[in-house]
Amino acid sequence: MHAQYEIQGGDFTKAGLASSEVKKMLKQLNLDPKIIKRIAVAMYEAEVNVVAHAYHGIMDIELNTEKIIIKVQDTGPGIADIDKAMEEGFSTASKEVREMGFGAGMGLPNIKKNADELILNSKINKGTEVKLVFYLNHQ
Amino acid sequence: MNIITIIDKLGLTQLSEIFNPEQEINGGYTSDLLSDVMGNASEGEVWITMQTHKNIIAVASLKELAAIIIVNNHKPEKDTIEAAEKEQIPLLGTNNGAFEISGEIYNLLK
Ligand SMILES: Nc1ncnc2c1ncn2[C@@H]1O[C@H](COP(=O)(O)OP(=O)(O)O)[C@@H](O)[C@H]1O
Ligand SMILES: [Mg+2]
């Protein structure tokens, strides 16, 4: 199974739409609710990062009997220091974005906690790719 | 305790339609940071916040929270109410601040 959703950078009115669609789809497939919960947190954070920090993104879902792979690829400024970005509380979000309750610097840490695997690739002035892997039979 | 009983006991205002008055509330989480709620709230809890924009509905829906209580008499935007009714997340309001309302709910549920 394979599906793709678009994410518009800068448009907070649509933030979370792609994640909601994917979650509905996973629920229809009757996956373990615990895994769906972890996926929902991680993919929402990856989606919001495109909205808050990049220009445009694609969320790509690949599912087989063993695992779910969610790739969020964006065109955007990229991440200069990935280790720093992974730190809890680190954020470059604007004041307006923070006032909305985003930009707590907890997004990437939330992803790390909830995905079985997180692979982050980024090129300055090009964009970022976040790859999330969830194993279906994990404990 | 179900949502209607809590609304009743705490004198909460209904800011959007309630689709299931029997909806159980099994706890609460108080925060204005969306990632904090994503990371730490649990299914079936009521979310206490001062945020009023539409994104709170996406968070509540993804986390399957039972309801949102907006504090200090802040009013949700129109598109927040529309999203709440579409996703069937009840939006409630109170004149109290987050500290008081959290304490009251804590006492009701403990
Ligand atoms: N897709 C992205 N494109 C560019 N920068 C990003 C992206 N995702 C994360 N970042 C950078 O990493 C930082 C930390 O991300 P995160 O932990 O999600 O916190 P927050 O989004 O609240 O700032 C961001 O503030 C930003 O500088
Ligand atoms: Mg983030």
mmCIF file of C-alpha atoms and ligand atoms in Angstrom:
data_model
loop_
_atom_site.group_PDB
_atom_site.id
_atom_site.type_symbol
_atom_site.label_atom_id
_atom_site.label_comp_id
_atom_site.label_asym_id
_atom_site.label_seq_id
_atom_site.Cartn_x
_atom_site.Cartn_y
_atom_site.Cartn_z
ATOM 1 C CA MET A 1 0.000 0.000 0.000
ATOM 2 C CA HIS A 2 1.226 3.444 -0.913
ATOM 3 C CA ALA A 3 -0.188 6.984 -0.526
ATOM 4 C CA GLN A 4 0.991 10.581 -0.736
ATOM 5 C CA TYR A 5 -0.188 13.848 0.767
ATOM 6 C CA GLU A 6 0.882 17.410 0.154
ATOM 7 C CA ILE A 7 1.910 19.831 2.912
ATOM 8 C CA GLN A 8 1.845 23.583 2.363
ATOM 9 C CA GLY A 9 4.618 25.465 4.172
ATOM 10 C CA GLY A 10 3.514 28.503 6.182
ATOM 11 C CA ASP A 11 -0.193 27.610 6.112
ATOM 12 C CA PHE A 12 -1.153 26.869 9.717
ATOM 13 C CA THR A 13 -4.868 26.651 8.874
ATOM 14 C CA LYS A 14 -4.150 23.308 7.170
ATOM 15 C CA ALA A 15 -1.551 21.987 9.623
ATOM 16 C CA GLY A 16 -2.415 18.442 10.646
ATOM 17 C CA LEU A 17 -4.675 17.656 7.680
ATOM 18 C CA ALA A 18 -2.277 15.159 6.099
ATOM 19 C CA SER A 19 -1.744 13.438 9.465
ATOM 20 C CA SER A 20 -5.493 13.236 10.069
ATOM 21 C CA GLU A 21 -6.035 11.629 6.669
ATOM 22 C CA VAL A 22 -3.302 9.077 7.263
ATOM 23 C CA LYS A 23 -4.623 8.302 10.734
ATOM 24 C CA LYS A 24 -8.133 7.663 9.358
ATOM 25 C CA MET A 25 -6.679 5.351 6.759
ATOM 26 C CA LEU A 26 -4.639 3.407 9.365
ATOM 27 C CA LYS A 27 -7.707 3.043 11.587
ATOM 28 C CA GLN A 28 -9.647 1.543 8.700
ATOM 29 C CA LEU A 29 -6.876 -1.014 8.306
ATOM 30 C CA ASN A 30 -7.458 -2.082 11.921
ATOM 31 C CA LEU A 31 -3.853 -1.677 13.017
ATOM 32 C CA ASP A 32 -2.998 -1.883 16.711
ATOM 33 C CA PRO A 33 -4.329 1.359 18.303
ATOM 34 C CA LYS A 34 -1.079 1.739 20.272
ATOM 35 C CA ILE A 35 0.952 1.900 17.073
ATOM 36 C CA ILE A 36 -1.539 4.290 15.491
ATOM 37 C CA LYS A 37 -1.155 6.594 18.510
ATOM 38 C CA ARG A 38 2.636 6.670 18.162
ATOM 39 C CA ILE A 39 2.395 7.233 14.416
ATOM 40 C CA ALA A 40 -0.083 10.088 14.926
ATOM 41 C CA VAL A 41 2.270 11.963 17.264
ATOM 42 C CA ALA A 42 5.376 11.498 15.124
ATOM 43 C CA MET A 43 3.806 12.283 11.749
ATOM 44 C CA TYR A 44 1.969 15.342 13.109
ATOM 45 C CA GLU A 45 5.245 16.779 14.402
ATOM 46 C CA ALA A 46 6.962 16.095 11.073
ATOM 47 C CA GLU A 47 4.062 17.718 9.209
ATOM 48 C CA VAL A 48 4.027 20.780 11.479
ATOM 49 C CA ASN A 49 7.773 21.189 10.968
ATOM 50 C CA VAL A 50 7.183 21.581 7.245
ATOM 51 C CA VAL A 51 4.438 24.139 7.934
ATOM 52 C CA ALA A 52 6.535 26.051 10.488
ATOM 53 C CA HIS A 53 10.002 25.817 8.976
ATOM 54 C CA ALA A 54 9.850 24.911 5.256
ATOM 55 C CA TYR A 55 8.128 25.946 2.002
ATOM 56 C CA HIS A 56 6.493 22.825 0.667
ATOM 57 C CA GLY A 57 6.443 19.151 1.523
ATOM 58 C CA ILE A 58 5.220 15.699 0.585
ATOM 59 C CA MET A 59 4.218 13.054 3.093
ATOM 60 C CA ASP A 60 4.674 9.607 1.634
ATOM 61 C CA ILE A 61 3.251 6.493 3.308
ATOM 62 C CA GLU A 62 4.362 2.988 2.530
ATOM 63 C CA LEU A 63 2.815 0.075 4.339
ATOM 64 C CA ASN A 64 3.422 -3.661 4.214
ATOM 65 C CA THR A 65 2.765 -6.535 6.595
ATOM 66 C CA GLU A 66 5.980 -5.841 8.510
ATOM 67 C CA LYS A 67 6.259 -2.067 8.837
ATOM 68 C CA ILE A 68 5.054 1.410 7.987
ATOM 69 C CA ILE A 69 7.472 3.898 6.507
ATOM 70 C CA ILE A 70 6.496 7.570 6.539
ATOM 71 C CA LYS A 71 8.729 9.939 4.611
ATOM 72 C CA VAL A 72 8.242 13.679 4.928
ATOM 73 C CA GLN A 73 10.309 15.482 2.332
ATOM 74 C CA ASP A 74 10.398 19.236 2.008
ATOM 75 C CA THR A 75 11.912 22.029 0.040
ATOM 76 C CA GLY A 76 13.078 24.604 2.530
ATOM 77 C CA PRO A 77 15.996 26.118 4.396
ATOM 78 C CA GLY A 78 17.260 22.785 5.719
ATOM 79 C CA ILE A 79 18.707 22.194 9.185
ATOM 80 C CA ALA A 80 22.189 23.551 9.889
ATOM 81 C CA ASP A 81 22.952 21.499 13.006
ATOM 82 C CA ILE A 82 20.880 18.328 13.345
ATOM 83 C CA ASP A 83 22.247 17.435 16.814
ATOM 84 C CA LYS A 84 21.234 20.855 18.085
ATOM 85 C CA ALA A 85 17.788 20.588 16.418
ATOM 86 C CA MET A 86 17.220 17.271 18.208
ATOM 87 C CA GLU A 87 17.761 18.891 21.637
ATOM 88 C CA GLU A 88 14.627 19.307 23.729
ATOM 89 C CA GLY A 89 13.709 23.002 23.803
ATOM 90 C CA PHE A 90 15.769 24.100 20.800
ATOM 91 C CA SER A 91 13.660 26.069 18.336
ATOM 92 C CA THR A 92 14.136 28.718 15.673
ATOM 93 C CA ALA A 93 10.372 29.364 15.427
ATOM 94 C CA SER A 94 9.210 32.982 15.206
ATOM 95 C CA LYS A 95 7.480 34.808 18.040
ATOM 96 C CA GLU A 96 4.087 34.564 16.245
ATOM 97 C CA VAL A 97 4.462 30.808 15.827
ATOM 98 C CA ARG A 98 5.408 30.452 19.505
ATOM 99 C CA GLU A 99 2.400 32.445 20.613
ATOM 100 C CA MET A 100 0.207 29.879 18.879
ATOM 101 C CA GLY A 101 1.767 27.215 21.084
ATOM 102 C CA PHE A 102 4.072 25.816 18.400
ATOM 103 C CA GLY A 103 7.844 26.180 18.594
ATOM 104 C CA ALA A 104 8.377 24.565 21.987
ATOM 105 C CA GLY A 105 11.320 22.666 20.558
ATOM 106 C CA MET A 106 9.642 19.369 21.413
ATOM 107 C CA GLY A 107 8.740 18.232 17.914
ATOM 108 C CA LEU A 108 11.845 16.274 16.966
ATOM 109 C CA PRO A 109 12.163 14.829 20.511
ATOM 110 C CA ASN A 110 8.505 13.708 20.263
ATOM 111 C CA ILE A 111 9.278 12.042 16.929
ATOM 112 C CA LYS A 112 12.326 10.294 18.385
ATOM 113 C CA LYS A 113 10.288 8.969 21.330
ATOM 114 C CA ASN A 114 7.453 7.626 19.190
ATOM 115 C CA ALA A 115 9.057 6.215 16.036
ATOM 116 C CA ASP A 116 10.963 2.935 16.062
ATOM 117 C CA GLU A 117 13.451 4.556 13.693
ATOM 118 C CA LEU A 118 14.087 8.190 12.766
ATOM 119 C CA ILE A 119 16.413 9.059 9.913
ATOM 120 C CA LEU A 120 16.961 12.747 9.290
ATOM 121 C CA ASN A 121 18.695 14.089 6.212
ATOM 122 C CA SER A 122 19.005 17.757 5.467
ATOM 123 C CA LYS A 123 20.772 20.051 2.997
ATOM 124 C CA ILE A 124 21.088 23.749 3.685
ATOM 125 C CA ASN A 125 18.973 25.859 1.293
ATOM 126 C CA LYS A 126 17.570 22.710 -0.314
ATOM 127 C CA GLY A 127 15.404 20.906 2.196
ATOM 128 C CA THR A 128 14.905 18.169 4.731
ATOM 129 C CA GLU A 129 13.841 14.548 4.642
ATOM 130 C CA VAL A 130 12.452 12.885 7.758
ATOM 131 C CA LYS A 131 12.038 9.146 7.489
ATOM 132 C CA LEU A 132 10.008 7.372 10.170
ATOM 133 C CA VAL A 133 9.774 3.618 10.524
ATOM 134 C CA PHE A 134 7.212 1.795 12.680
ATOM 135 C CA TYR A 135 7.360 -1.985 13.058
ATOM 136 C CA LEU A 136 3.908 -3.516 13.227
ATOM 137 C CA ASN A 137 4.821 -6.493 15.379
ATOM 138 C CA HIS A 138 7.015 -4.493 17.741
ATOM 139 C CA GLN A 139 6.302 -5.865 21.272
ATOM 140 C CA MET B 1 -17.511 10.896 35.015
ATOM 141 C CA ASN B 2 -19.283 11.916 31.825
ATOM 142 C CA ILE B 3 -18.937 15.237 30.084
ATOM 143 C CA ILE B 4 -22.442 16.524 30.841
ATOM 144 C CA THR B 5 -21.968 15.959 34.573
ATOM 145 C CA ILE B 6 -18.678 17.874 34.474
ATOM 146 C CA ILE B 7 -20.231 20.736 32.502
ATOM 147 C CA ASP B 8 -23.008 20.847 35.075
ATOM 148 C CA LYS B 9 -20.874 20.688 38.204
ATOM 149 C CA LEU B 10 -18.356 23.269 37.014
ATOM 150 C CA GLY B 11 -20.785 25.592 35.206
ATOM 151 C CA LEU B 12 -18.875 25.347 31.918
ATOM 152 C CA THR B 13 -20.148 27.090 28.786
ATOM 153 C CA GLN B 14 -20.792 24.980 25.695
ATOM 154 C CA LEU B 15 -18.990 26.620 22.788
ATOM 155 C CA SER B 16 -19.717 23.923 20.205
ATOM 156 C CA GLU B 17 -22.151 21.091 19.754
ATOM 157 C CA ILE B 18 -21.787 18.070 22.039
ATOM 158 C CA PHE B 19 -22.401 14.891 20.087
ATOM 159 C CA ASN B 20 -22.079 12.426 22.941
ATOM 160 C CA PRO B 21 -23.242 13.666 26.366
ATOM 161 C CA GLU B 22 -22.232 10.296 27.852
ATOM 162 C CA GLN B 23 -18.603 10.743 26.747
ATOM 163 C CA GLU B 24 -16.395 9.662 29.655
ATOM 164 C CA ILE B 25 -13.679 12.021 30.873
ATOM 165 C CA ASN B 26 -10.896 9.988 32.435
ATOM 166 C CA GLY B 27 -8.408 12.703 33.272
ATOM 167 C CA GLY B 28 -7.088 16.064 32.221
ATOM 168 C CA TYR B 29 -4.017 17.800 30.832
ATOM 169 C CA THR B 30 -3.279 21.510 31.150
ATOM 170 C CA SER B 31 -0.931 23.152 28.642
ATOM 171 C CA ASP B 32 -0.710 25.869 26.007
ATOM 172 C CA LEU B 33 2.072 24.136 24.065
ATOM 173 C CA LEU B 34 0.778 21.912 21.282
ATOM 174 C CA SER B 35 3.796 19.597 21.235
ATOM 175 C CA ASP B 36 3.513 19.162 24.996
ATOM 176 C CA VAL B 37 -0.072 17.971 24.554
ATOM 177 C CA MET B 38 0.949 15.769 21.600
ATOM 178 C CA GLY B 39 3.653 14.192 23.728
ATOM 179 C CA ASN B 40 2.003 13.946 27.131
ATOM 180 C CA ALA B 41 -1.813 13.997 27.014
ATOM 181 C CA SER B 42 -3.737 10.713 26.768
ATOM 182 C CA GLU B 43 -6.867 9.507 25.023
ATOM 183 C CA GLY B 44 -10.101 10.398 26.832
ATOM 184 C CA GLU B 45 -8.626 13.336 28.752
ATOM 185 C CA VAL B 46 -9.954 16.873 28.771
ATOM 186 C CA TRP B 47 -7.454 19.498 27.571
ATOM 187 C CA ILE B 48 -7.341 22.789 29.457
ATOM 188 C CA THR B 49 -5.778 25.672 27.491
ATOM 189 C CA MET B 50 -5.911 29.338 26.559
ATOM 190 C CA GLN B 51 -5.236 28.605 22.878
ATOM 191 C CA THR B 52 -8.266 29.337 20.686
ATOM 192 C CA HIS B 53 -7.068 28.729 17.125
ATOM 193 C CA LYS B 54 -8.111 25.880 14.868
ATOM 194 C CA ASN B 55 -4.954 23.816 15.371
ATOM 195 C CA ILE B 56 -6.117 22.751 18.840
ATOM 196 C CA ILE B 57 -8.812 20.660 17.146
ATOM 197 C CA ALA B 58 -6.309 18.789 14.984
ATOM 198 C CA VAL B 59 -4.248 18.025 18.094
ATOM 199 C CA ALA B 60 -7.301 16.937 20.128
ATOM 200 C CA SER B 61 -8.571 14.779 17.283
ATOM 201 C CA LEU B 62 -5.212 13.088 16.614
ATOM 202 C CA LYS B 63 -4.828 12.389 20.343
ATOM 203 C CA GLU B 64 -8.513 11.374 20.717
ATOM 204 C CA LEU B 65 -8.985 13.772 23.611
ATOM 205 C CA ALA B 66 -12.496 13.924 25.073
ATOM 206 C CA ALA B 67 -12.956 17.717 25.065
ATOM 207 C CA ILE B 68 -11.179 21.083 25.210
ATOM 208 C CA ILE B 69 -11.798 23.689 27.915
ATOM 209 C CA ILE B 70 -10.782 27.222 26.963
ATOM 210 C CA VAL B 71 -9.930 29.270 30.055
ATOM 211 C CA ASN B 72 -10.264 32.916 31.133
ATOM 212 C CA ASN B 73 -13.357 33.462 29.023
ATOM 213 C CA HIS B 74 -11.301 33.436 25.802
ATOM 214 C CA LYS B 75 -13.496 32.777 22.769
ATOM 215 C CA PRO B 76 -12.565 30.334 19.998
ATOM 216 C CA GLU B 77 -12.342 31.593 16.421
ATOM 217 C CA LYS B 78 -15.241 30.717 14.108
ATOM 218 C CA ASP B 79 -13.163 28.229 12.125
ATOM 219 C CA THR B 80 -12.149 26.566 15.400
ATOM 220 C CA ILE B 81 -15.814 25.932 16.226
ATOM 221 C CA GLU B 82 -16.460 24.603 12.707
ATOM 222 C CA ALA B 83 -13.508 22.235 12.967
ATOM 223 C CA ALA B 84 -14.624 21.142 16.466
ATOM 224 C CA GLU B 85 -18.047 20.144 15.144
ATOM 225 C CA LYS B 86 -16.592 18.393 12.121
ATOM 226 C CA GLU B 87 -14.194 16.365 14.283
ATOM 227 C CA GLN B 88 -16.758 16.034 17.100
ATOM 228 C CA ILE B 89 -14.469 17.486 19.758
ATOM 229 C CA PRO B 90 -16.611 19.413 22.285
ATOM 230 C CA LEU B 91 -15.325 22.938 22.995
ATOM 231 C CA LEU B 92 -16.134 24.238 26.459
ATOM 232 C CA GLY B 93 -15.430 27.555 28.144
ATOM 233 C CA THR B 94 -14.882 28.881 31.646
ATOM 234 C CA ASN B 95 -14.337 32.287 33.265
ATOM 235 C CA ASN B 96 -11.758 30.700 35.531
ATOM 236 C CA GLY B 97 -8.054 30.480 34.880
ATOM 237 C CA ALA B 98 -6.213 27.243 34.142
ATOM 238 C CA PHE B 99 -5.138 26.762 37.777
ATOM 239 C CA GLU B 100 -8.661 26.913 39.234
ATOM 240 C CA ILE B 101 -10.368 24.814 36.591
ATOM 241 C CA SER B 102 -7.631 22.177 36.611
ATOM 242 C CA GLY B 103 -7.929 21.938 40.392
ATOM 243 C CA GLU B 104 -11.695 21.586 40.244
ATOM 244 C CA ILE B 105 -11.541 18.847 37.614
ATOM 245 C CA TYR B 106 -8.788 17.085 39.530
ATOM 246 C CA ASN B 107 -10.990 17.027 42.628
ATOM 247 C CA LEU B 108 -14.013 15.792 40.670
ATOM 248 C CA LEU B 109 -12.106 12.926 39.098
ATOM 249 C CA LYS B 110 -9.814 11.808 41.923
HETATM 250 N N1 LIG C 1 11.568 20.514 8.123
HETATM 251 C C1 LIG C 1 12.413 21.403 8.692
HETATM 252 N N2 LIG C 1 13.021 22.346 7.945
HETATM 253 C C2 LIG C 1 13.873 23.248 8.488
HETATM 254 N N3 LIG C 1 14.173 23.284 9.794
HETATM 255 C C3 LIG C 1 13.604 22.360 10.601
HETATM 256 C C4 LIG C 1 12.692 21.386 10.098
HETATM 257 N N4 LIG C 1 12.297 20.607 11.129
HETATM 258 C C5 LIG C 1 12.931 21.085 12.214
HETATM 259 N N5 LIG C 1 13.720 22.138 11.908
HETATM 260 C C6 LIG C 1 14.608 22.894 12.830
HETATM 261 O O1 LIG C 1 14.765 22.151 14.030
HETATM 262 C C7 LIG C 1 14.275 22.912 15.142
HETATM 263 C C8 LIG C 1 13.671 21.992 16.180
HETATM 264 O O2 LIG C 1 12.515 21.336 15.661
HETATM 265 P P1 LIG C 1 11.395 20.835 16.664
HETATM 266 O O3 LIG C 1 12.031 19.960 17.689
HETATM 267 O O4 LIG C 1 10.282 20.257 15.885
HETATM 268 O O5 LIG C 1 10.950 22.154 17.417
HETATM 269 P P2 LIG C 1 10.033 23.371 16.911
HETATM 270 O O6 LIG C 1 9.391 22.972 15.617
HETATM 271 O O7 LIG C 1 9.067 23.551 18.014
HETATM 272 O O8 LIG C 1 10.954 24.544 16.735
HETATM 273 C C9 LIG C 1 13.314 23.912 14.536
HETATM 274 O O9 LIG C 1 13.116 25.056 15.336
HETATM 275 C C10 LIG C 1 14.012 24.235 13.218
HETATM 276 O O10 LIG C 1 15.075 25.143 13.419
HETATM 277 MG MG MG C 2 8.386 21.224 15.445
#
